Short mmCIF file of C-alpha atoms (C1' of nucleotides) in Angstrom, two decimals:
data_model
loop_
_atom_site.label_atom_id
_atom_site.label_comp_id
_atom_site.label_asym_id
_atom_site.label_seq_id
_atom_site.Cartn_x
_atom_site.Cartn_y
_atom_site.Cartn_z
CA MET A 180 90.99 83.23 81.83
CA ILE A 181 91.49 81.37 78.49
CA THR A 182 89.31 81.50 75.50
CA TYR A 183 89.21 79.97 73.08
CA ILE A 184 87.32 81.33 69.18
CA PHE A 185 87.29 79.69 65.77
CA VAL A 186 88.25 82.17 62.95
CA THR A 187 88.53 80.55 59.43
CA ASN A 188 88.52 77.24 60.59
CA ARG A 189 91.42 77.47 63.35
CA LEU A 190 91.10 77.10 66.70
CA LEU A 191 92.80 80.14 68.35
CA LYS A 192 93.36 80.43 72.04
CA ILE A 193 92.90 83.92 73.73
CA MET A 194 94.55 84.81 76.79
CA ARG A 195 92.53 87.17 78.43
CA ARG A 196 94.97 87.46 81.35
CA ASP A 197 98.04 89.41 80.36
CA VAL A 198 100.91 90.13 83.18
CA PHE A 199 99.61 93.17 83.72
CA GLN A 200 96.75 92.23 85.02
CA ALA A 201 98.99 89.32 87.29
CA ILE A 202 100.72 92.00 88.83
CA ALA A 203 97.93 94.05 89.48
CA ASP A 204 96.66 92.17 92.42
CA PRO A 205 98.74 92.63 95.29
CA VAL A 206 98.47 88.89 96.82
CA ARG A 207 99.66 88.00 93.67
CA ARG A 208 102.61 90.13 93.83
CA GLU A 209 103.58 88.39 97.10
CA ILE A 210 102.67 85.38 96.32
CA ILE A 211 105.62 86.09 93.39
CA GLU A 212 107.75 87.32 95.98
CA LEU A 213 107.61 84.30 97.80
CA LEU A 214 108.45 81.74 94.79
CA ALA A 215 111.28 84.24 93.98
CA ASP A 216 113.43 83.05 96.73
CA GLU A 217 112.04 79.08 96.78
CA THR A 218 109.70 76.89 95.48
CA LEU A 219 106.81 76.41 97.77
CA THR A 220 103.82 74.02 97.83
CA VAL A 221 100.44 75.63 97.25
CA ASN A 222 99.29 74.61 100.72
CA THR A 223 102.65 76.40 102.22
CA VAL A 224 101.96 79.21 100.29
CA ALA A 225 98.42 79.41 101.53
CA GLN A 226 99.80 78.91 105.09
CA LYS A 227 101.68 82.26 104.70
CA PHE A 228 98.44 84.24 103.87
CA ASP A 229 95.45 85.31 105.44
CA VAL A 230 93.08 84.48 102.97
CA SER A 231 91.62 80.47 102.26
CA ARG A 232 93.55 78.32 100.34
CA PRO A 233 91.12 78.09 97.69
CA ALA A 234 91.60 81.80 97.20
CA ILE A 235 95.57 80.71 97.35
CA SER A 236 94.70 78.39 94.56
CA LYS A 237 92.99 81.10 92.14
CA HIS A 238 95.59 83.27 92.51
CA LEU A 239 97.91 80.42 91.41
CA LYS A 240 95.79 79.57 88.67
CA ILE A 241 95.93 83.34 87.39
CA LEU A 242 99.76 83.60 87.76
CA LYS A 243 100.41 80.02 86.06
CA GLU A 244 97.71 81.30 83.12
CA CYS A 245 99.73 84.13 82.19
CA GLY A 246 103.54 82.05 82.62
CA ILE A 247 104.30 83.61 85.49
CA ILE A 248 104.52 80.41 87.29
CA THR A 249 104.62 76.62 86.71
CA ILE A 250 103.13 74.05 88.64
CA ASN A 251 104.53 70.49 89.20
CA LYS A 252 102.64 67.46 90.40
CA GLN A 253 105.03 65.26 92.61
CA GLY A 254 102.81 62.83 94.90
CA ARG A 255 100.42 64.27 96.14
CA GLU A 256 101.61 68.11 96.22
CA ARG A 257 101.92 70.60 93.86
CA PHE A 258 105.52 72.64 93.66
CA CYS A 259 105.10 76.27 92.17
CA HIS A 260 107.92 77.25 90.40
CA ILE A 261 108.66 81.33 89.22
CA GLN A 262 109.21 81.93 85.87
CA PRO A 263 110.75 85.31 85.89
CA LYS A 264 111.27 85.33 82.40
CA ASN A 265 107.55 86.13 82.08
CA LEU A 266 107.70 89.39 84.00
CA ILE A 267 110.08 90.85 80.72
CA PRO A 268 107.08 91.93 78.84
CA ALA A 269 105.62 94.33 81.41
CA PHE A 270 109.57 95.25 82.57
CA LEU A 271 109.84 96.74 78.32
CA TRP A 272 106.79 98.30 78.93
CA ILE A 273 107.54 100.16 81.88
CA GLU A 274 110.97 100.23 80.80
CA GLN A 275 110.65 102.74 77.47
CA TYR A 276 109.45 105.61 79.54
CA ARG A 277 112.83 105.17 81.80
CA ASN A 278 114.72 107.73 79.78
CA LEU A 279 111.55 110.21 80.05
CA TRP A 280 112.25 110.02 83.93
CA GLU A 281 115.39 110.16 83.99
CA ASP A 282 115.43 113.27 82.08
CA ARG A 283 112.75 114.42 83.79
CA LEU A 284 114.72 114.12 86.70
CA ASP A 285 117.88 115.45 85.23
CA SER A 286 116.05 118.83 84.20
CA PHE A 287 114.70 118.95 87.68
CA GLU A 288 118.10 118.15 89.51
CA ASN A 289 119.45 121.26 87.19
CA TYR A 290 117.00 123.71 88.17
CA LEU A 291 117.71 122.84 91.70
CA THR A 292 121.63 123.39 90.83
CA LYS A 293 120.49 126.51 89.05
CA LEU A 294 118.75 127.50 91.90
CA GLN A 295 120.92 126.91 94.49
CA THR A 296 123.52 128.59 92.21
CA LYS A 297 121.35 131.66 92.08
CA ASN A 298 121.31 132.27 95.86
CA LYS A 299 124.78 132.14 96.42
CA LYS A 300 125.08 134.97 94.28
CA ASN A 301 122.39 136.84 96.12
CA GLU A 302 124.24 135.57 99.44
CA MET B 76 92.63 97.79 96.38
CA ILE B 77 90.87 99.31 100.10
CA THR B 78 91.60 100.69 103.07
CA TYR B 79 90.45 101.57 106.18
CA ILE B 80 91.05 104.19 108.32
CA PHE B 81 89.62 105.80 111.34
CA VAL B 82 89.51 109.99 111.81
CA THR B 83 87.57 111.09 114.33
CA ASN B 84 85.90 107.54 115.65
CA ARG B 85 84.85 107.43 111.79
CA LEU B 86 85.87 103.99 109.95
CA LEU B 87 86.22 105.71 106.17
CA LYS B 88 86.74 103.45 103.32
CA ILE B 89 89.92 105.11 101.20
CA MET B 90 90.10 103.91 97.37
CA ARG B 91 93.90 104.16 97.34
CA ARG B 92 94.51 102.91 93.44
CA ASP B 93 98.03 102.57 92.86
CA VAL B 94 100.33 102.45 89.83
CA PHE B 95 99.74 98.13 89.24
CA GLN B 96 96.07 98.86 88.83
CA ALA B 97 96.78 102.45 86.75
CA ILE B 98 98.53 100.19 84.16
CA ALA B 99 96.87 96.73 84.81
CA ASP B 100 94.10 98.00 82.19
CA PRO B 101 94.76 98.49 78.16
CA VAL B 102 93.22 101.38 77.28
CA ARG B 103 95.15 102.95 80.28
CA ARG B 104 98.03 101.98 79.17
CA GLU B 105 97.64 102.67 75.79
CA ILE B 106 96.76 106.94 77.19
CA ILE B 107 100.13 106.67 78.55
CA GLU B 108 101.65 105.92 75.02
CA LEU B 109 99.99 108.66 73.92
CA LEU B 110 100.97 111.19 76.52
CA ALA B 111 104.37 110.29 76.70
CA ASP B 112 104.65 111.42 72.84
CA GLU B 113 102.57 115.07 73.57
CA THR B 114 100.81 116.65 75.92
CA LEU B 115 96.75 116.83 74.75
CA THR B 116 93.66 117.34 76.03
CA VAL B 117 90.76 115.13 77.18
CA ASN B 118 88.74 115.09 73.88
CA THR B 119 92.15 114.86 71.70
CA VAL B 120 92.86 111.79 73.40
CA ALA B 121 89.17 110.26 73.63
CA GLN B 122 89.07 110.69 69.86
CA LYS B 123 91.64 107.85 69.70
CA PHE B 124 89.71 105.69 71.21
CA ASP B 125 86.10 103.42 70.18
CA VAL B 126 85.20 104.26 73.56
CA SER B 127 83.09 107.49 74.88
CA ARG B 128 84.47 110.25 75.82
CA PRO B 129 83.17 109.92 79.95
CA ALA B 130 84.60 106.44 79.74
CA ILE B 131 88.23 107.83 78.92
CA SER B 132 87.46 111.33 81.41
CA LYS B 133 87.34 108.18 83.95
CA HIS B 134 90.32 106.46 82.85
CA LEU B 135 91.74 109.70 83.24
CA LYS B 136 91.11 110.06 86.56
CA ILE B 137 92.35 106.95 87.73
CA LEU B 138 95.44 107.90 85.96
CA LYS B 139 95.59 111.34 87.49
CA GLU B 140 94.61 109.62 91.32
CA CYS B 141 97.85 107.84 91.13
CA GLY B 142 99.75 110.49 90.03
CA ILE B 143 100.53 109.28 86.46
CA ILE B 144 99.28 112.40 84.69
CA THR B 145 98.50 115.78 85.84
CA ILE B 146 95.52 117.82 84.59
CA ASN B 147 95.73 121.51 83.69
CA LYS B 148 93.00 123.66 83.15
CA GLN B 149 92.91 126.00 80.38
CA GLY B 150 90.17 127.35 79.30
CA ARG B 151 87.89 125.31 78.70
CA GLU B 152 90.23 122.99 77.71
CA ARG B 153 92.04 120.43 79.95
CA PHE B 154 95.49 119.61 79.00
CA CYS B 155 97.07 115.74 79.70
CA HIS B 156 100.86 116.13 81.06
CA ILE B 157 102.53 112.24 81.33
CA GLN B 158 104.63 112.57 85.23
CA PRO B 159 106.44 109.42 84.07
CA LYS B 160 108.71 109.35 87.24
CA ASN B 161 105.80 107.79 89.10
CA LEU B 162 105.98 104.65 86.82
CA ILE B 163 109.00 104.24 88.95
CA PRO B 164 107.80 102.14 91.79
CA ALA B 165 106.27 99.69 89.27
CA PHE B 166 109.70 99.70 87.66
CA LEU B 167 111.54 98.84 90.49
CA TRP B 168 109.31 96.29 91.87
CA ILE B 169 109.88 94.15 88.63
CA GLU B 170 113.52 94.75 88.15
CA GLN B 171 114.31 93.19 91.27
CA TYR B 172 113.29 90.01 89.31
CA ARG B 173 116.05 91.29 86.64
CA ASN B 174 118.32 89.33 87.67
CA LEU B 175 116.87 86.10 88.14
CA TRP B 176 115.38 85.88 84.69
CA GLU B 177 118.70 87.14 83.83
CA ASP B 178 120.47 84.28 85.34
CA ARG B 179 117.74 81.69 84.06
CA LEU B 180 118.93 83.01 80.68
CA ASP B 181 122.41 82.52 80.77
CA SER B 182 121.99 79.30 82.52
CA PHE B 183 119.89 78.30 79.40
CA GLU B 184 122.71 79.77 77.31
CA ASN B 185 125.40 77.95 78.65
CA TYR B 186 122.82 74.42 78.54
CA LEU B 187 122.59 75.09 74.72
CA THR B 188 126.68 76.24 74.39
CA LYS B 189 127.42 72.55 76.31
CA LEU B 190 125.58 70.69 74.22
CA GLN B 191 126.54 72.59 71.11
CA THR B 192 130.18 71.42 72.22
CA LYS B 193 129.12 67.71 73.33
CA ASN B 194 127.57 67.38 69.75
CA LYS B 195 130.86 68.32 67.74
CA LYS B 196 132.91 66.18 69.90
CA ASN B 197 130.43 63.80 68.82
CA GLU B 198 130.79 64.68 65.33
"C1'" DA C 62 90.87 49.20 103.96
"C1'" DA C 63 90.10 53.05 106.43
"C1'" DA C 64 91.41 57.95 107.56
"C1'" DT C 65 94.27 61.56 106.89
"C1'" DT C 66 95.97 65.22 103.37
"C1'" DG C 67 96.90 67.85 98.94
"C1'" DC C 68 94.83 70.10 96.06
"C1'" DG C 69 91.60 71.64 92.50
"C1'" DT C 70 86.91 73.17 91.65
"C1'" DA C 71 81.38 74.43 91.57
"C1'" DA C 72 78.35 77.53 93.78
"C1'" DC C 73 77.49 81.17 95.52
"C1'" DC C 74 78.48 86.06 97.00
"C1'" DG C 75 79.21 91.66 97.55
"C1'" DA C 76 82.12 94.52 95.75
"C1'" DA C 77 84.75 96.75 92.13
"C1'" DT C 78 85.16 97.52 87.13
"C1'" DG C 79 84.29 99.28 82.60
"C1'" DA C 80 80.82 101.15 79.60
"C1'" DT C 81 77.10 103.47 78.50
"C1'" DT C 82 73.48 107.89 78.65
"C1'" DA C 83 71.92 111.63 80.91
"C1'" DC C 84 72.49 116.08 82.64
"C1'" DA C 85 75.28 120.13 84.60
"C1'" DT C 86 78.26 123.49 83.72
"C1'" DA C 87 81.82 126.48 82.78
"C1'" DT C 88 84.41 129.15 78.36
"C1'" DA C 89 84.53 130.30 73.75
"C1'" DT C 90 82.37 132.06 69.62
"C1'" DA C 91 78.58 133.81 66.63
"C1'" DT D 123 72.94 137.21 74.34
"C1'" DA D 124 72.02 133.16 72.37
"C1'" DT D 125 75.09 128.99 70.78
"C1'" DA D 126 78.57 126.07 70.38
"C1'" DT D 127 82.21 123.65 72.84
"C1'" DA D 128 84.68 120.67 76.22
"C1'" DT D 129 84.54 118.80 79.87
"C1'" DG D 130 83.04 116.25 84.46
"C1'" DT D 131 79.43 113.49 86.84
"C1'" DA D 132 75.54 111.02 88.49
"C1'" DA D 133 72.44 106.65 87.55
"C1'" DT D 134 73.00 102.65 85.95
"C1'" DC D 135 73.56 98.06 84.14
"C1'" DA D 136 76.54 93.73 82.69
"C1'" DT D 137 80.93 91.87 83.62
"C1'" DT D 138 84.52 90.49 86.69
"C1'" DC D 139 87.23 90.30 90.80
"C1'" DG D 140 88.14 88.06 94.98
"C1'" DG D 141 86.71 85.60 98.55
"C1'" DT D 142 83.99 82.17 101.06
"C1'" DT D 143 81.53 77.26 101.95
"C1'" DA D 144 81.17 72.51 100.45
"C1'" DC D 145 82.31 69.10 97.97
"C1'" DG D 146 84.95 65.28 95.15
"C1'" DC D 147 88.79 63.19 94.16
"C1'" DA D 148 93.88 61.04 94.48
"C1'" DA D 149 97.15 60.28 97.22
"C1'" DT D 150 100.10 59.48 101.50
"C1'" DT D 151 99.68 57.22 106.50
"C1'" DT D 152 98.00 54.44 109.86
#
DNA sequence: AAATTGCGTAACCGAATGATTACATATATA
DNA sequence: TATATATGTAATCATTCGGTTACGCAATTT
């Protein structure tokens, strides 16, 4: 959803939906997965799900609004293209904790190794 | 996400929260950021936000339910620890598109390089 | 020209979400 | 023991979400 506000005589466009919200829904994640492989029309996407076409239309609108896909008109069909670079912000946010979980896994492995060494000594 | 399961002839509604939902909310993301740096009590977390303590309590409960934090009782205080490895599924999901966006960025760079070369030839 | 197709959107609905206030309970302190 | 503190939770509320059906419109087919 896009909102417009006035700030000191200027019309500002506010993106209330972000990529985190976009990928929160499992249907939208599946749509992203589909479009990562190939460009599809709105109907083709809709046919791959149990929900109605308007429901898919809404999901596509949300994905479009936060830049994850673009929709190109061609005749009466709309082709949905993925714009993978707009997943980068979400990726970077999670990635900042990568060292954290890798450290913890390391220390867990160390713990296991020590445990095994200890057990061997006791044999 | 809602799941239904049958347990002894009874249809049970299961609210399975996943990590994507957990990080969809900006307050919860901020909480994660705080706890990545240090372990904090529930009250200490709440004091860093404008919303009420019960609201933070709920957010913490959600984070706990999907394994991103653990809460340890110590006296009358509860200490919240981050469990960063439970962010890995979300990380992996996004990361599978990494080559996709890197390819696109590459081809964009190539395009720019070619453009520059072309321009140089024309000089 | 008439019918079909592809798609967006409005109107509506039930459930989920995120917030609040009020209260309960366990622990620490005076 | 009485009070203060840390926290969880129930009740409630407005808003958002994800779905549906019904409809409209432009483009293609017949």
